[in-house]
CSV table of C-alpha atoms and ligand atoms in Angstrom, one decimal:
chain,number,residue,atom,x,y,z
A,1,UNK,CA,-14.2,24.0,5.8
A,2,UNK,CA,-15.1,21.2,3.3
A,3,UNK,CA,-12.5,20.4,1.0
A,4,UNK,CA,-9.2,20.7,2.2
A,5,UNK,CA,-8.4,19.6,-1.3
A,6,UNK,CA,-6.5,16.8,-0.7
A,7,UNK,CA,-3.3,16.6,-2.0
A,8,UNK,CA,-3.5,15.5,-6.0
A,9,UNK,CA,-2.2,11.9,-6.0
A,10,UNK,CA,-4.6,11.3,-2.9
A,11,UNK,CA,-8.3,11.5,-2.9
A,12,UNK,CA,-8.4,14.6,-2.3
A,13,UNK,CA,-11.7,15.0,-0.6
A,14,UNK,CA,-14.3,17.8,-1.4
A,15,UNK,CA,-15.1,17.6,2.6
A,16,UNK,CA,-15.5,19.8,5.5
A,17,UNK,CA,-13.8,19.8,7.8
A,18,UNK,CA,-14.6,22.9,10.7
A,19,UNK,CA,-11.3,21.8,12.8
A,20,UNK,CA,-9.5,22.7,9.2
A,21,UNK,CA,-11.9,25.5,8.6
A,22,UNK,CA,-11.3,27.1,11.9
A,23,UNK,CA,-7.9,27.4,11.9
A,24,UNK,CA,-7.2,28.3,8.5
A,25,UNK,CA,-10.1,31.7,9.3
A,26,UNK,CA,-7.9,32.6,12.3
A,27,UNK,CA,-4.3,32.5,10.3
A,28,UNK,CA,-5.1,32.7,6.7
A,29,UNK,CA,-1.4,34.4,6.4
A,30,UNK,CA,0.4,31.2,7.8
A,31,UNK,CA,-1.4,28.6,6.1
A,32,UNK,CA,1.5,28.0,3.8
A,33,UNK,CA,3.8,27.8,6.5
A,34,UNK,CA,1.3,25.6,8.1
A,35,UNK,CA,1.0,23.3,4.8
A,36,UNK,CA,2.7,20.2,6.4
A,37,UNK,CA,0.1,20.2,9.4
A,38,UNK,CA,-3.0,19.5,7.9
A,39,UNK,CA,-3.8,16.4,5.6
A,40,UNK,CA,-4.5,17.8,1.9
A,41,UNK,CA,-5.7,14.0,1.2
A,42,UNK,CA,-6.7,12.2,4.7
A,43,UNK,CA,-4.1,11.6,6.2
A,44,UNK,CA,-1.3,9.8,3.6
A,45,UNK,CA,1.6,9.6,5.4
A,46,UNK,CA,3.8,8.2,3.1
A,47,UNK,CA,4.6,11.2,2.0
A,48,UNK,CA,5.3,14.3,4.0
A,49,UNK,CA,3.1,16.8,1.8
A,50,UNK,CA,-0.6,17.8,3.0
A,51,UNK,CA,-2.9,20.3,3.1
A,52,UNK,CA,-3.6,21.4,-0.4
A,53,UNK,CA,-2.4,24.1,-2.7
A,54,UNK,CA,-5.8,25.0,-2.9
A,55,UNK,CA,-4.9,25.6,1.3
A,56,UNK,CA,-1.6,26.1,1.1
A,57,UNK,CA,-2.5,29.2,-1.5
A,58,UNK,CA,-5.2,30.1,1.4
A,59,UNK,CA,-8.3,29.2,0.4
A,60,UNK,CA,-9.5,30.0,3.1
A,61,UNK,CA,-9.5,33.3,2.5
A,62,UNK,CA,-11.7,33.1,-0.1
A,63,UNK,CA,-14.9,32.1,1.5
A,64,UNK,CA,-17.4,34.8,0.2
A,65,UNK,CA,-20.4,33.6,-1.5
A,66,UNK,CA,-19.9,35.1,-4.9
A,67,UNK,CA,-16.2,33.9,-6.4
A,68,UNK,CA,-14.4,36.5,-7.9
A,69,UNK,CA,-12.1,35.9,-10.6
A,70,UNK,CA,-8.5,36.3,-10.5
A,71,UNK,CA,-6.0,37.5,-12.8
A,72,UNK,CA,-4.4,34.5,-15.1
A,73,UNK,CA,-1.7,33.2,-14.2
A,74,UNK,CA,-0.6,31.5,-17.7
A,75,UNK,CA,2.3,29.8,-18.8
A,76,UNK,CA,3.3,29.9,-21.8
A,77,UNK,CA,3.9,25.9,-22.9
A,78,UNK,CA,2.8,23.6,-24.1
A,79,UNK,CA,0.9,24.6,-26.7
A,80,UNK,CA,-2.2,22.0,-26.7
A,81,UNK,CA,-4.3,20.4,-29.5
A,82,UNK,CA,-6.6,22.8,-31.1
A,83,UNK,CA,-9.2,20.3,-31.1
A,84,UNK,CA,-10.6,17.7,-29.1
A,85,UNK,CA,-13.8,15.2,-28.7
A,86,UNK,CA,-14.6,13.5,-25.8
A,87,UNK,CA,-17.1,11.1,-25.2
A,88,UNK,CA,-19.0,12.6,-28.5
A,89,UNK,CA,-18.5,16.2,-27.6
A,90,UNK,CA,-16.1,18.1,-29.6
A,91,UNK,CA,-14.2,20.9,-28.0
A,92,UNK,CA,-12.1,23.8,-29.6
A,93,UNK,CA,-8.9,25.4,-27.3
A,94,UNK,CA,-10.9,28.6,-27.7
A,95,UNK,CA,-13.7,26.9,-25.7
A,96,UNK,CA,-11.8,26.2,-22.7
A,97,UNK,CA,-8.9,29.0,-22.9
A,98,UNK,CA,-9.8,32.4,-23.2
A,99,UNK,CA,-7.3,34.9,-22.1
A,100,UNK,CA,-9.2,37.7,-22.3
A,101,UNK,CA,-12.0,36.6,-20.3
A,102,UNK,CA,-11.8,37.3,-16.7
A,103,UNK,CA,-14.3,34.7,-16.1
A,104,UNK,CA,-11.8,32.4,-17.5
A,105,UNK,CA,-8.6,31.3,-15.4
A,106,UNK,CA,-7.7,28.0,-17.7
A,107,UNK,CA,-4.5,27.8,-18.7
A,108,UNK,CA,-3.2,26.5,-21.9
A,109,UNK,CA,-0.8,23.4,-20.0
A,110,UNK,CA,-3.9,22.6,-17.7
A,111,UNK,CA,-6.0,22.4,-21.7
A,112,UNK,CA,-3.3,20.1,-23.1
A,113,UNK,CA,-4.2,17.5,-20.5
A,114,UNK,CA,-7.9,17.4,-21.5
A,115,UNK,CA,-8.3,14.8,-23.5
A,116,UNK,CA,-5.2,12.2,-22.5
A,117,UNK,CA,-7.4,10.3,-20.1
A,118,UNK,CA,-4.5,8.4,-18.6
A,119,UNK,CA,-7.0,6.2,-17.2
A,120,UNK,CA,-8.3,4.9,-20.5
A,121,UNK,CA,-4.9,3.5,-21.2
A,122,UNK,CA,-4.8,0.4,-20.7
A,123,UNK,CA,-0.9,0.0,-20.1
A,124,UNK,CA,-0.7,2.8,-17.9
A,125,UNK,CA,-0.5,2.3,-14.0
A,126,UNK,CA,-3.7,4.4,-13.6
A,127,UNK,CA,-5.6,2.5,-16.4
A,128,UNK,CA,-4.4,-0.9,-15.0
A,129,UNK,CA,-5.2,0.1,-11.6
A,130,UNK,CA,-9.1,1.2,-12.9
A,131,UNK,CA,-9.1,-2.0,-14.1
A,132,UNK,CA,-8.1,-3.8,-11.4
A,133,UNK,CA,-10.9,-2.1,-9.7
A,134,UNK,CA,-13.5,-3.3,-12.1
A,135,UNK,CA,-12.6,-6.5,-12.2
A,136,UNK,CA,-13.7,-6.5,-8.3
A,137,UNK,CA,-16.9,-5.1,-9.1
A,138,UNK,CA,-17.1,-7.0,-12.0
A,139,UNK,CA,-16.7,-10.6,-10.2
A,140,UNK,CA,-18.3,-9.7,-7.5
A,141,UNK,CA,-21.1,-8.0,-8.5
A,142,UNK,CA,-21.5,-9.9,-11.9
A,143,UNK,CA,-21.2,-7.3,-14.0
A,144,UNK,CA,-23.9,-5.0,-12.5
A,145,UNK,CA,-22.0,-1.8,-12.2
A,146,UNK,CA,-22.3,-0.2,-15.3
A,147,UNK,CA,-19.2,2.1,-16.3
A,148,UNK,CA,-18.2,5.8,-17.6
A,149,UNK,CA,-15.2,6.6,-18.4
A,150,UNK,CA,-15.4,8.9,-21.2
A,151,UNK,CA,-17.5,11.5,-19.9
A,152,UNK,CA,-16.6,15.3,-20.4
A,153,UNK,CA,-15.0,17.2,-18.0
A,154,UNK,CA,-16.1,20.3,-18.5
A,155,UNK,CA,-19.3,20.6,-16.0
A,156,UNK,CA,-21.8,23.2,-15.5
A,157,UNK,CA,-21.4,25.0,-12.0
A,158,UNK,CA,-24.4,23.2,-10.7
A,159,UNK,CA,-23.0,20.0,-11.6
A,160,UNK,CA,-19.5,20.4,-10.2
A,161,UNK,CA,-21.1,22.1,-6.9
A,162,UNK,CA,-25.2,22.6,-6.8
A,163,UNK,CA,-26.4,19.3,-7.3
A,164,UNK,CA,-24.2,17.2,-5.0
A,165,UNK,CA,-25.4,20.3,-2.4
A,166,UNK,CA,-21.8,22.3,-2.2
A,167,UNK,CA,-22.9,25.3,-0.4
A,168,UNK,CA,-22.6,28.6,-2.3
A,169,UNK,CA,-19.8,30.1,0.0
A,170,UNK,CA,-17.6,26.6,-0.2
A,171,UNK,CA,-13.8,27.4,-0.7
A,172,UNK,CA,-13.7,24.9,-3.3
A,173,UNK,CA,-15.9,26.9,-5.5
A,174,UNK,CA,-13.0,29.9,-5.6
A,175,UNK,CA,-11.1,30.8,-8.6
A,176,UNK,CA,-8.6,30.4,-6.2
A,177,UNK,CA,-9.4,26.4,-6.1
A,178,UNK,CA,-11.2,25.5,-9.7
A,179,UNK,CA,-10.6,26.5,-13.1
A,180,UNK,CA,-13.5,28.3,-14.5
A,181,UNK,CA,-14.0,28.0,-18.2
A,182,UNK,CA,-16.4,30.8,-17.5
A,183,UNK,CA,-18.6,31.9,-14.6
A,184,UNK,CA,-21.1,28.7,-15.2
A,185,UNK,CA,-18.8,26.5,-16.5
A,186,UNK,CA,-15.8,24.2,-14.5
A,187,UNK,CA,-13.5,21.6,-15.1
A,188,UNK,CA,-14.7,18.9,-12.9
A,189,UNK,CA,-12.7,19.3,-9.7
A,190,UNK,CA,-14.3,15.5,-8.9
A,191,UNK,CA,-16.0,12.6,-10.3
A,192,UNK,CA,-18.8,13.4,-8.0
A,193,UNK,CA,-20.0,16.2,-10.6
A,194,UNK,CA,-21.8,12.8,-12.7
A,195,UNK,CA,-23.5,11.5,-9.4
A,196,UNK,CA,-26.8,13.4,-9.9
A,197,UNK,CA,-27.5,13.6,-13.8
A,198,UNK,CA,-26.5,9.2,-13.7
A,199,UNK,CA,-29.7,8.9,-10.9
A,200,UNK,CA,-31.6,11.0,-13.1
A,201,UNK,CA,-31.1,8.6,-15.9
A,202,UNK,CA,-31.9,5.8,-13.8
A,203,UNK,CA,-28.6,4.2,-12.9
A,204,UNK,CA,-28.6,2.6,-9.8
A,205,UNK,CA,-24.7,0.8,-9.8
A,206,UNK,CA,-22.4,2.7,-11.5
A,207,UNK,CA,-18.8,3.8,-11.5
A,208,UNK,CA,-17.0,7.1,-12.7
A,209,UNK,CA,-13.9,7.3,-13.8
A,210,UNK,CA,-12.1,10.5,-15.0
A,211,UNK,CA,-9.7,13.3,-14.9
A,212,UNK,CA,-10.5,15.8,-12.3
A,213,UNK,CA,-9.0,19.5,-12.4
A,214,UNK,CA,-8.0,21.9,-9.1
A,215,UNK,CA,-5.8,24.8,-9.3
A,216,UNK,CA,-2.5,23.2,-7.2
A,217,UNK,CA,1.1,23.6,-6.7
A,218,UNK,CA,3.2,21.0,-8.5
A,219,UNK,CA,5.2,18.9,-6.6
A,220,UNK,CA,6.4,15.1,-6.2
A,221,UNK,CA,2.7,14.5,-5.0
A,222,UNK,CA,0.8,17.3,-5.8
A,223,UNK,CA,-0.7,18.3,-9.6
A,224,UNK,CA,-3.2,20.0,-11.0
A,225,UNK,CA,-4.8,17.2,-12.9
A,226,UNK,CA,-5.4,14.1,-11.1
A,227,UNK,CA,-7.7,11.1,-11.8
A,228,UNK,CA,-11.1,9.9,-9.9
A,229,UNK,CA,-13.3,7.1,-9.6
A,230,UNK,CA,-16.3,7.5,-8.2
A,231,UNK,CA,-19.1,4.9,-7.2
A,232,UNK,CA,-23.1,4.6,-6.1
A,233,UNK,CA,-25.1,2.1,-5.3
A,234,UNK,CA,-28.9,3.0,-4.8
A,235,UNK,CA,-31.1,0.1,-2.8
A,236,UNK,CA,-34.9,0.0,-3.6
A,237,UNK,CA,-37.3,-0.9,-0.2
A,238,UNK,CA,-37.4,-4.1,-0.8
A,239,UNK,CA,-33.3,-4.5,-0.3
A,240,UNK,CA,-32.9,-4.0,3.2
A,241,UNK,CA,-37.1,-4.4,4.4
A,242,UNK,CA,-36.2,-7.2,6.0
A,243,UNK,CA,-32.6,-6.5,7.0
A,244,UNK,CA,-34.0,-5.8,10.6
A,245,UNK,CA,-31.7,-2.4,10.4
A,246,UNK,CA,-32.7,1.0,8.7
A,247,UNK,CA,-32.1,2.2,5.9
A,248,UNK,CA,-28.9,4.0,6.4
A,249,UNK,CA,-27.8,1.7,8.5
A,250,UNK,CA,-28.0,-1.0,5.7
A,251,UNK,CA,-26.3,1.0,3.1
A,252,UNK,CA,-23.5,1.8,5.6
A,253,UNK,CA,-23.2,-1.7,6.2
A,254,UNK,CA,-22.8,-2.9,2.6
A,255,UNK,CA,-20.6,0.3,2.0
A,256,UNK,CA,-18.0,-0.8,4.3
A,257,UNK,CA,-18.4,-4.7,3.6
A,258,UNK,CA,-17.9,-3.7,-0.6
A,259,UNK,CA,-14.6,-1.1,0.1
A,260,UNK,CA,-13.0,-3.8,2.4
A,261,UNK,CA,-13.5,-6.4,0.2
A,262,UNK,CA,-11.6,-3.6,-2.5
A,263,UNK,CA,-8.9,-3.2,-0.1
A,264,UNK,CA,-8.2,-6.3,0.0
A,265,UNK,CA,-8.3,-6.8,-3.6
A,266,UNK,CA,-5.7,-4.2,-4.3
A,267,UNK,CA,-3.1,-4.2,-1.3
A,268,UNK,CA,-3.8,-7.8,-0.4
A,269,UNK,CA,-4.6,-8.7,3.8
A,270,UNK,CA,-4.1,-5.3,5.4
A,271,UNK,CA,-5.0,-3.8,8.5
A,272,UNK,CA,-8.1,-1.4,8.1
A,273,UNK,CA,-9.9,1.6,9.8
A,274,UNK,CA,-12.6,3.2,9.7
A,275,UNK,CA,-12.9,7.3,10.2
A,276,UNK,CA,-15.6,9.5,10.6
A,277,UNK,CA,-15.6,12.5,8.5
A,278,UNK,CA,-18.1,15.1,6.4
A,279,UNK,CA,-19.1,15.5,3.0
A,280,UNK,CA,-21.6,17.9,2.1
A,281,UNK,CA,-22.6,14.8,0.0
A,282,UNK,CA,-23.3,12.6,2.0
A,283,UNK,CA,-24.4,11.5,6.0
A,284,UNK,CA,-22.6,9.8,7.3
A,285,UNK,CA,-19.7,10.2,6.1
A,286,UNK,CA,-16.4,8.0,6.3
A,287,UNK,CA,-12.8,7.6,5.3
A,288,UNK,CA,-11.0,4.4,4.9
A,289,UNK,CA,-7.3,3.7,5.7
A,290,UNK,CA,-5.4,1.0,5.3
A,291,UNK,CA,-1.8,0.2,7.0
A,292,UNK,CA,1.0,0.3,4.7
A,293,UNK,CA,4.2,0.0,5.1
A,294,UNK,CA,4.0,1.4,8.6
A,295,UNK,CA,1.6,4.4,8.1
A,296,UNK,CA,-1.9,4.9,8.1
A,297,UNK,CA,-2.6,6.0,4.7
A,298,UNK,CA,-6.0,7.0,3.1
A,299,UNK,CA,-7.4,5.0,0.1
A,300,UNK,CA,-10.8,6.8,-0.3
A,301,UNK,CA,-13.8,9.1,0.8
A,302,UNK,CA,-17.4,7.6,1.1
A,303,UNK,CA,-20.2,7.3,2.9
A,304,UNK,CA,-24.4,7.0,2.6
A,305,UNK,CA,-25.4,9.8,-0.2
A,306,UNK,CA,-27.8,12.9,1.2
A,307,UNK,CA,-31.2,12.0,1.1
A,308,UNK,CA,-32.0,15.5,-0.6
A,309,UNK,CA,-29.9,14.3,-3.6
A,310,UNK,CA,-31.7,11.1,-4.2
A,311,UNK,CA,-35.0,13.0,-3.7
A,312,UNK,CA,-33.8,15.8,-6.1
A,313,UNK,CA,-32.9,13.1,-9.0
A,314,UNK,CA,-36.3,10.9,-9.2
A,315,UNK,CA,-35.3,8.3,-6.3
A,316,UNK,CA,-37.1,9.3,-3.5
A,317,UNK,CA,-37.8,6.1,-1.8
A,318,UNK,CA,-33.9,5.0,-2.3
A,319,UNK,CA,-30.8,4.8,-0.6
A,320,UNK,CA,-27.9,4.6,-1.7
A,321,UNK,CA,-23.7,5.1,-1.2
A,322,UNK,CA,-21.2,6.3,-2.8
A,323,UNK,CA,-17.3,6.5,-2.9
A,324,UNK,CA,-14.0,8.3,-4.7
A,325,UNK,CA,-10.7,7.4,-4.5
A,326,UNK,CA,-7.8,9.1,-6.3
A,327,UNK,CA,-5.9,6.7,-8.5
A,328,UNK,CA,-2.9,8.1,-8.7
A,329,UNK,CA,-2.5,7.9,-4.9
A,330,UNK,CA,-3.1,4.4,-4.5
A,331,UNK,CA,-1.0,3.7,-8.0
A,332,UNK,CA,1.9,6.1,-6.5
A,333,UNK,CA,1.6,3.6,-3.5
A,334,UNK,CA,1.0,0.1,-5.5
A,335,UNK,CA,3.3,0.5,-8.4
A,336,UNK,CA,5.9,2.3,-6.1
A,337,UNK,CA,6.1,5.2,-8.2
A,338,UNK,CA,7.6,8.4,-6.3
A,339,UNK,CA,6.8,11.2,-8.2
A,340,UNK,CA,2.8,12.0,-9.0
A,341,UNK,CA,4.8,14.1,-12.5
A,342,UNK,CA,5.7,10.5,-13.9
A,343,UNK,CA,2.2,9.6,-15.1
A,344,UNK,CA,2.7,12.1,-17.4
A,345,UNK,CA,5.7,11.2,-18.8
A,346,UNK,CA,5.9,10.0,-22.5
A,347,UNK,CA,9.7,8.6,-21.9
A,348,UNK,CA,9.5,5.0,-22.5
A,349,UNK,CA,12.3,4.1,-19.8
A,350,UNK,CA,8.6,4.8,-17.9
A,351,UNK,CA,6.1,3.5,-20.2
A,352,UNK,CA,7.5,0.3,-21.1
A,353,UNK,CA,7.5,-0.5,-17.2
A,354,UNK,CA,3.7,-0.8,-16.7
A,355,UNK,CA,1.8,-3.4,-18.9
A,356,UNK,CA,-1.9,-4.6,-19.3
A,357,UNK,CA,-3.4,-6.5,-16.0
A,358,UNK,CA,0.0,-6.3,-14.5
A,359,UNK,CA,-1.0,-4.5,-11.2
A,360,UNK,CA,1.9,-3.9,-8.6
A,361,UNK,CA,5.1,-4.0,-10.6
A,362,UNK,CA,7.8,-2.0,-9.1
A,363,UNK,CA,8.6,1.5,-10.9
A,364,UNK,CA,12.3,0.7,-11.6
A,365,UNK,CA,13.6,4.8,-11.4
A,366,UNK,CA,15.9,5.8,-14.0
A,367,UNK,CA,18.1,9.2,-14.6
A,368,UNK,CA,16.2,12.3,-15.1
A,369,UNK,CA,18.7,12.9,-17.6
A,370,UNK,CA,18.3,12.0,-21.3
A,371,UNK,CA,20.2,9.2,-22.0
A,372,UNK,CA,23.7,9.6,-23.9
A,373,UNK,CA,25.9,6.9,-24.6
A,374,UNK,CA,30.1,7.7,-25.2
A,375,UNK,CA,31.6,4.9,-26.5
A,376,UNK,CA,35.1,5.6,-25.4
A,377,UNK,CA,38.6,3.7,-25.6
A,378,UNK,CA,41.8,4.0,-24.0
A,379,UNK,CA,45.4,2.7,-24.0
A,380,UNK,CA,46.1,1.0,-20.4
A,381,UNK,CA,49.0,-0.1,-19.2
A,382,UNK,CA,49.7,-3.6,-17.4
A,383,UNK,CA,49.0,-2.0,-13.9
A,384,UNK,CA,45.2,-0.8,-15.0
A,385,UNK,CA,42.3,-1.8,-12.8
A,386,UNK,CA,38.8,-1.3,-13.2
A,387,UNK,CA,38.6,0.9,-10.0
A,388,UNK,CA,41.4,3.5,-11.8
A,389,UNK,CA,38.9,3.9,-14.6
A,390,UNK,CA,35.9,4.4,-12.2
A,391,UNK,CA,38.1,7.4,-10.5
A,392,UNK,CA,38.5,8.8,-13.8
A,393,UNK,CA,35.1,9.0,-14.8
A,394,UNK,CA,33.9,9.9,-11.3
A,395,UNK,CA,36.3,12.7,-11.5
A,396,UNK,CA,36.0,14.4,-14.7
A,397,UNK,CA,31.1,13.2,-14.8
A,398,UNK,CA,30.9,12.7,-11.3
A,399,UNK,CA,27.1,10.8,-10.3
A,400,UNK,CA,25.9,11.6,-14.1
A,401,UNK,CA,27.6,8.3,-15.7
A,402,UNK,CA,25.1,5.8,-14.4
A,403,UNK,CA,27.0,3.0,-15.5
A,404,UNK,CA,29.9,1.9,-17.6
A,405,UNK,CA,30.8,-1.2,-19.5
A,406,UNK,CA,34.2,-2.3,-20.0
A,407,UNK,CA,33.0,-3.8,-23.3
A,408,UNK,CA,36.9,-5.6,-24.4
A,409,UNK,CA,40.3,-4.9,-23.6
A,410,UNK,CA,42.6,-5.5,-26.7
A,411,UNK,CA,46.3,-5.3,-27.2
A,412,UNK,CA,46.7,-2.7,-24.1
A,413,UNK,CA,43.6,-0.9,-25.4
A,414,UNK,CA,40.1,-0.8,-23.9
A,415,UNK,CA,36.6,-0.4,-24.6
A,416,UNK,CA,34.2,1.4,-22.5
A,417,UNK,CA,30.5,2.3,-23.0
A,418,UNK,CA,29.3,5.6,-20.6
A,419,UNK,CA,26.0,6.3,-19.4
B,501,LIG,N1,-15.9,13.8,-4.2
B,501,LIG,C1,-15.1,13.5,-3.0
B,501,LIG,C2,-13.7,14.1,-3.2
B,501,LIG,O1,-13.3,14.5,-4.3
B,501,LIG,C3,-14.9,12.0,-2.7
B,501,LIG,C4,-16.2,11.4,-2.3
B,501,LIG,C5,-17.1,10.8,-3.3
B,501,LIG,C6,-16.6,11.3,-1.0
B,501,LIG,C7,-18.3,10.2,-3.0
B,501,LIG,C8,-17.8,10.7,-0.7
B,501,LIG,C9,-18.6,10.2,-1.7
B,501,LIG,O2,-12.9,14.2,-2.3
């Protein structure tokens, strides 16, 4: 199969995969029983989800060429902005969410997160972290990767599938897997969707950031809306003519040499690997992992883009490679954030954790309950302790008081903050 659609937080890689493929045709029924056996992402073993929703909901199953549309599933809140404009294109709710279309399976939660581009924030973990990356291809390719992070995620079919050469009966193209705003038109389920239309226009280093969409059970790592950064480099002839290697070879090469070096830059000296997978993208194709904290864990999908899409886009005598990594994976990873659900979060016991440039602070957790503060007071006798009072408010809140603060004890009476 190609993209077991990696878990959310993770890369979740638009690959194929026949092993996965196979197994998933022979026992469609038990693939959600079978969700913890196969890698949604590649492989992150920090945490003990794989295999994606878009498996776990059997997407398998859904192989035929044509993708049929399924009934909506909606939910009912929250209710989204009725307008939007991103990078200079303006888009109406009515655009994106239309119930009674059956060509249509967007839902009005998955429409109020178009438009937050988490990663444009520069005092969120996955804006600090997409900054972070640029400053490594910033110093150390002075400056020559130009940068998009604004573009619109709503793609035509043939950019989300067709031109990076997604075969027409691909699972990920299932209503099953991607939110069709009609039978043409997607939300983006990966940055890849930009690759062909930025060759056409001439770029030759670039990187893509954005929020991706595929159709996913929520859980601590797993959520429909997720954010990518992708990256290409195309080499002219004259780049590797005297390399003494071909031309694949080259780019492979310089590849690996540029995603260690990014590695490095984000988690520091760690232990790397190098593993052989398949895009329909590109050939070959790799994944990297680095060891952390005693796992092999996945950072990102890459390898030496297909020759037909180079040829297709005006760069015929190129070569060129290109990567995607999920940031919230490697944030949920570097910031030590434990739930993929917290990006989203507006409480400022969250938001005031992250600031600008800081990359790696550690998520302090807090209560998932609002806070609420009793200031309370008591007479004591001579024979109080501290520990009676804890007893007491053990007893009647049990683990909901998070702390208490025995602010004064006057004339036999005493002071005490809850939360
Ligand atoms: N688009 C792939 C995914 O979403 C990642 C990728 C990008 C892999 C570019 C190879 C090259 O999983």
């Amino acid at each position: 199969m190609l993209i077991p659609r990696s878990s959310s937080c993770c890369a979740r890689a638009l690959r194929l995969s026949t092993h996965h493929h196979a197994i998933a045709m022979a026992v469609p029924s038990l693939l959600s029983s079978f969700s913890h056996l196969f890698p949604r992402g590649h492989g992150f073993k920090p945490f003990p989800q794989f295999l994606s929703s878009s498996c776990s909901a059997s997407p398998f199953s859904s192989l035929s060429s044509v993708p049929s549309p399924m009934p909506n599933r909606r939910s009912k809140t929250p209710v989204a902005a009725a307008l939007l404009e991103i990078g200079g294109v303006k888009i109406a709710k009515d655009d994106v969410v239309r119930e009674s279309d059956p060509t249509n399976n967007v839902p009005d939660n998955i429409f109020s997160k178009i438009g937050l581009q988490l990663h444009r924030r520069d005092n969120h973990p996955v804006g600090i972290l997409k900054n972070a990356i640029f400053d490594y291809f910033d110093t150390n390719y002075a400056s020559k990767f130009v940068k998009f992070d604004d573009l619109c995620p709503i793609v035509s079919v043939q950019q989300n599938f067709d031109e990076v050469l997604v075969p027409a009966d691909h699972v990920s193209r299932s209503y099953n897997d991607t939110y069709y705003v009609n039978a043409d038109t997607v939300l983006r389920c990966h940055t890849s969707a930009h690759q062909a239309e930025l060759l056409r226009e001439g770029h030759s280093h670039f990187l893509v950031t954005g929020d991706v969409y595929r159709r996913d059970s929520i859980d601590s790592t797993h959520y429909p809306v997720f954010h990518q950064m992708e990256g290409v480099r195309v080499f002219s002839p004259d780049e590797w003519k005297d390399s003494g290697t071909d031309a694949t070879s080259y780019a492979a090469m310089d590849l690996k040499k540029c995603l260690e070096g990014l590695a490095r830059h984000l988690f520091g000296a760690v232990e790397m690997r190098w593993v052989d997978t398949y895009f329909p993208f590109t050939n070959p194709s790799f994944e990297l992992e680095i060891y952390f904290q005693e796992n092999w864990m996945e950072v990102l999908g890459c390898g030496v883009t297909e020759q037909d899409i180079l040829t297709r886009n005006g760069r015929k005598d190129s070569v060129a490679w290109a990567f995607g990594l999920g940031l919230e994976r490697l944030a949920m990873v570097l910031f030590d954030i434990p739930d993929i659900r917290l990006f989203w979060s507006t409480d400022q016991r969250f938001t005031s954790q992250f600031s600008e440039g800081k990359l790696g602070v550690k998520f302090k957790p807090f209560s998932k309950f609002p806070p609420c503060y009793k200031d309370i007071s008591f007479w004591i006798s001579d024979s109080f302790t501290e520990n009676n009072l804890c007893e007491v408010v053990r007893g009647v809140a049990g683990d909901l008081v998070e702390e208490w603060n025995v602010r004064e004890a006057v004339q036999g009476k005493l002071y005490v903050t809850l939360r």
